[in-house]
Coordinates of C-alpha atoms in Angstrom, one line a residue:
Chain A
X1 CA 108.0 67.6 105.8
X2 CA 110.3 70.4 104.8
X3 CA 108.7 73.5 106.1
X4 CA 108.9 77.2 106.7
X5 CA 106.5 79.3 108.8
X6 CA 106.6 83.0 109.3
X7 CA 105.0 84.8 112.0
X8 CA 105.2 88.2 113.7
X9 CA 103.3 90.1 111.0
X10 CA 100.9 92.9 111.8
X11 CA 99.7 96.6 111.6
X12 CA 102.3 99.0 113.0
X13 CA 102.4 102.8 112.7
X14 CA 105.1 104.8 110.7
X15 CA 108.5 104.7 112.7
X16 CA 107.4 101.7 114.4
X17 CA 109.1 98.4 114.9
X18 CA 108.3 94.8 114.2
X19 CA 110.2 91.4 114.6
X20 CA 109.4 88.7 112.1
X21 CA 110.3 85.1 112.9
X22 CA 110.5 82.1 110.7
X23 CA 110.3 78.7 112.0
X24 CA 112.1 75.9 110.0
X25 CA 111.4 72.0 110.0
X26 CA 112.1 69.1 108.3
X27 CA 115.9 69.9 107.2
X28 CA 119.1 70.8 108.9
X29 CA 118.7 74.2 109.4
X30 CA 122.3 75.2 110.3
X31 CA 123.2 74.0 106.8
X32 CA 121.5 76.2 104.8
X33 CA 121.7 80.0 103.8
X34 CA 118.4 82.0 104.5
X35 CA 116.7 84.9 102.8
X36 CA 113.9 87.3 103.3
X37 CA 112.0 88.3 100.2
X38 CA 108.8 90.6 100.3
X39 CA 106.1 91.5 98.0
X40 CA 104.2 94.9 98.2
X41 CA 100.5 94.6 97.3
X42 CA 100.0 94.1 93.7
X43 CA 103.7 94.3 93.1
X44 CA 106.6 92.0 92.2
X45 CA 109.2 90.3 94.4
X46 CA 112.0 92.3 96.3
X47 CA 114.8 90.6 97.9
X48 CA 115.2 91.9 101.3
X49 CA 118.1 90.3 103.1
X50 CA 120.4 87.1 103.3
X51 CA 122.1 85.3 106.0
X52 CA 124.5 82.2 105.6
X53 CA 124.3 79.2 107.7
X54 CA 126.7 80.1 110.3
X55 CA 125.7 83.8 110.1
X56 CA 129.1 85.1 108.9
X57 CA 127.9 86.7 105.9
X58 CA 124.9 89.2 105.9
X59 CA 123.7 91.3 103.0
X60 CA 120.7 93.7 102.9
X61 CA 118.9 95.7 100.1
X62 CA 119.7 99.3 100.2
X63 CA 116.1 99.8 100.7
X64 CA 116.2 98.4 104.2
X65 CA 120.1 98.7 105.1
X66 CA 120.2 100.4 108.6
X67 CA 116.6 99.8 109.7
X68 CA 116.2 95.9 109.3
X69 CA 118.7 93.3 111.1
X70 CA 118.5 89.7 110.0
X71 CA 119.7 87.0 112.4
X72 CA 119.1 83.3 113.0
X73 CA 119.4 80.9 116.1
X74 CA 120.5 77.5 114.8
X75 CA 119.7 75.8 117.9
X76 CA 116.0 76.9 117.7
X77 CA 115.9 76.4 114.0
X78 CA 114.8 80.0 113.5
X79 CA 115.2 82.9 111.4
X80 CA 114.4 86.4 112.3
X81 CA 113.9 90.0 110.8
X82 CA 114.0 93.1 113.2
X83 CA 112.4 95.9 111.8
X84 CA 112.5 99.3 112.9
X85 CA 111.8 102.9 111.4
X86 CA 109.1 101.2 109.7
X87 CA 107.6 103.0 106.5
X88 CA 104.6 103.1 104.6
X89 CA 106.5 101.6 101.7
X90 CA 107.9 98.6 103.9
X91 CA 103.9 97.5 103.7
X92 CA 104.2 93.9 102.1
X93 CA 104.0 90.2 102.4
X94 CA 107.2 89.0 103.9
X95 CA 108.4 85.6 103.0
X96 CA 111.3 83.5 104.3
X97 CA 112.9 81.4 101.8
X98 CA 115.6 78.4 102.0
X99 CA 118.9 78.9 99.9
X100 CA 118.3 79.4 96.2
X101 CA 114.5 79.5 97.0
X102 CA 113.7 75.8 97.0
X103 CA 111.5 76.1 99.9
X104 CA 109.3 79.1 100.9
X105 CA 107.0 79.9 104.0
X106 CA 103.3 81.0 103.4
X107 CA 104.3 84.6 104.1
X108 CA 103.5 87.2 107.1
X109 CA 101.7 90.5 106.3
X110 CA 103.3 93.7 107.5
X111 CA 101.2 96.9 107.2
X112 CA 102.8 100.3 108.0
X113 CA 99.8 102.7 108.5
X114 CA 98.6 105.3 111.0
Chain B
X1 CA 123.7 96.3 91.4
X2 CA 122.5 94.0 88.7
X3 CA 119.1 95.1 87.3
X4 CA 117.2 92.5 85.6
X5 CA 114.7 93.4 82.7
X6 CA 111.9 90.7 81.9
X7 CA 110.1 90.8 78.5
X8 CA 107.6 90.9 77.6
X9 CA 105.3 92.2 80.6
X10 CA 102.4 90.0 79.5
X11 CA 102.4 87.1 77.1
X12 CA 99.1 86.0 76.0
X13 CA 98.9 82.5 74.7
X14 CA 96.7 79.4 74.3
X15 CA 97.1 76.0 76.1
X16 CA 99.6 74.0 74.3
X17 CA 101.3 76.9 72.7
X18 CA 105.0 77.5 73.5
X19 CA 106.0 80.3 75.8
X20 CA 109.4 82.0 75.5
X21 CA 110.2 84.5 78.5
X22 CA 113.4 86.7 78.5
X23 CA 115.4 88.0 81.5
X24 CA 118.1 90.3 80.6
X25 CA 120.8 91.8 82.8
X26 CA 122.4 95.0 83.1
X27 CA 125.8 93.0 83.7
X28 CA 127.0 89.6 83.0
X29 CA 127.0 86.8 85.4
X30 CA 127.3 83.2 85.7
X31 CA 124.1 81.2 84.3
X32 CA 124.7 79.1 87.5
X33 CA 123.4 82.0 89.5
X34 CA 120.2 82.6 87.5
X35 CA 117.0 81.4 89.0
X36 CA 113.2 81.3 87.7
X37 CA 110.0 81.2 89.6
X38 CA 106.6 80.8 89.1
X39 CA 104.1 82.6 91.4
X40 CA 100.1 82.3 91.1
X41 CA 97.8 84.7 92.9
X42 CA 97.7 84.2 97.0
X43 CA 100.5 81.7 96.8
X44 CA 104.2 81.8 97.5
X45 CA 106.5 81.5 94.8
X46 CA 107.6 78.2 93.3
X47 CA 111.3 77.6 92.3
X48 CA 111.3 76.0 88.5
X49 CA 115.1 76.6 87.3
X50 CA 118.4 77.2 89.2
X51 CA 121.2 77.5 86.7
X52 CA 120.6 74.8 83.9
X53 CA 118.7 72.6 86.2
X54 CA 114.9 72.0 86.9
X55 CA 114.1 71.9 90.6
X56 CA 112.6 69.0 92.0
X57 CA 109.3 68.0 90.7
X58 CA 109.2 70.3 87.9
X59 CA 108.0 68.8 84.5
X60 CA 110.5 68.8 81.7
X61 CA 108.4 70.9 79.6
X62 CA 110.1 74.0 81.4
X63 CA 113.6 74.7 80.5
X64 CA 116.3 77.5 81.0
X65 CA 118.9 78.6 78.8
X66 CA 121.2 81.5 78.3
X67 CA 124.5 83.1 79.2
X68 CA 126.1 86.4 80.0
X69 CA 123.5 89.0 80.1
X70 CA 120.8 87.0 78.3
X71 CA 118.4 84.4 79.8
X72 CA 115.5 82.5 78.5
X73 CA 112.7 80.3 80.3
X74 CA 110.9 78.0 77.8
X75 CA 107.6 76.3 78.3
X76 CA 107.4 73.7 75.5
X77 CA 103.6 73.2 75.6
X78 CA 101.7 75.3 78.0
X79 CA 99.2 73.5 80.4
X80 CA 96.3 75.2 82.0
X81 CA 98.2 75.1 85.2
X82 CA 101.1 77.2 83.8
X83 CA 99.1 80.5 83.8
X84 CA 100.7 82.5 86.2
X85 CA 103.6 85.3 86.8
X86 CA 107.3 84.3 86.3
X87 CA 110.2 86.0 87.7
X88 CA 113.7 85.8 87.2
X89 CA 116.1 86.5 89.8
X90 CA 120.1 86.6 90.0
X91 CA 122.0 85.1 93.0
X92 CA 125.4 85.6 92.0
X93 CA 125.9 89.3 93.8
X94 CA 124.5 91.0 96.4
X95 CA 121.7 92.6 96.2
X96 CA 120.2 89.4 95.0
X97 CA 117.6 91.2 92.6
X98 CA 114.4 90.1 91.0
X99 CA 113.2 91.0 87.4
X100 CA 109.6 92.6 87.5
X101 CA 108.2 89.7 86.0
X102 CA 106.1 88.3 83.0
X103 CA 102.7 87.5 83.1
X104 CA 101.5 84.4 81.0
X105 CA 97.7 84.6 80.5
X106 CA 95.3 82.8 78.6
X107 CA 94.5 84.0 75.3

């Protein structure tokens, strides 16, 4: 079964850090570009970051550039999002998604609050 | 950055009716890079349409059309399970922006 499972969310204080993980199974992970997308409570979808299958191409939304780092470990079938200098406006459910969005995880919740 | 605008914000229809959702872009791009998603409360988005193609398992009552800056998602006859929020996204140039969504609710 093709599956993505996110983990690593939680409550963090403003200015803090968090590392999200996305474990992939059921497909050849290295063959697919991957994305992180977030959704603030009651709001729409916001694309966060993209990484190509070989990790040779990476993009970020302006809202997270310089604070978030996307990476992947194809040997471990895993995608990551390192988040630093977190702000209240980063509070959201974070989803990992495969390629053009054919497969999504269930999401992990990040809450930035003191 | 390509800004996507979706209209209407809310569409109130009855089961069996036709739904026409619009996605307009601030600059032209290939329709191959336009994607439509459906999202229900508490669930992850579900891919419906990418380019001119339906994703695997998507019923043929869903169809996508358009070019340049104007794109449309059509649901030919609404089923009870189709009442949800629909988002368009462009995947042609970074940032890969989403539209704000159209909520299709029961009239």
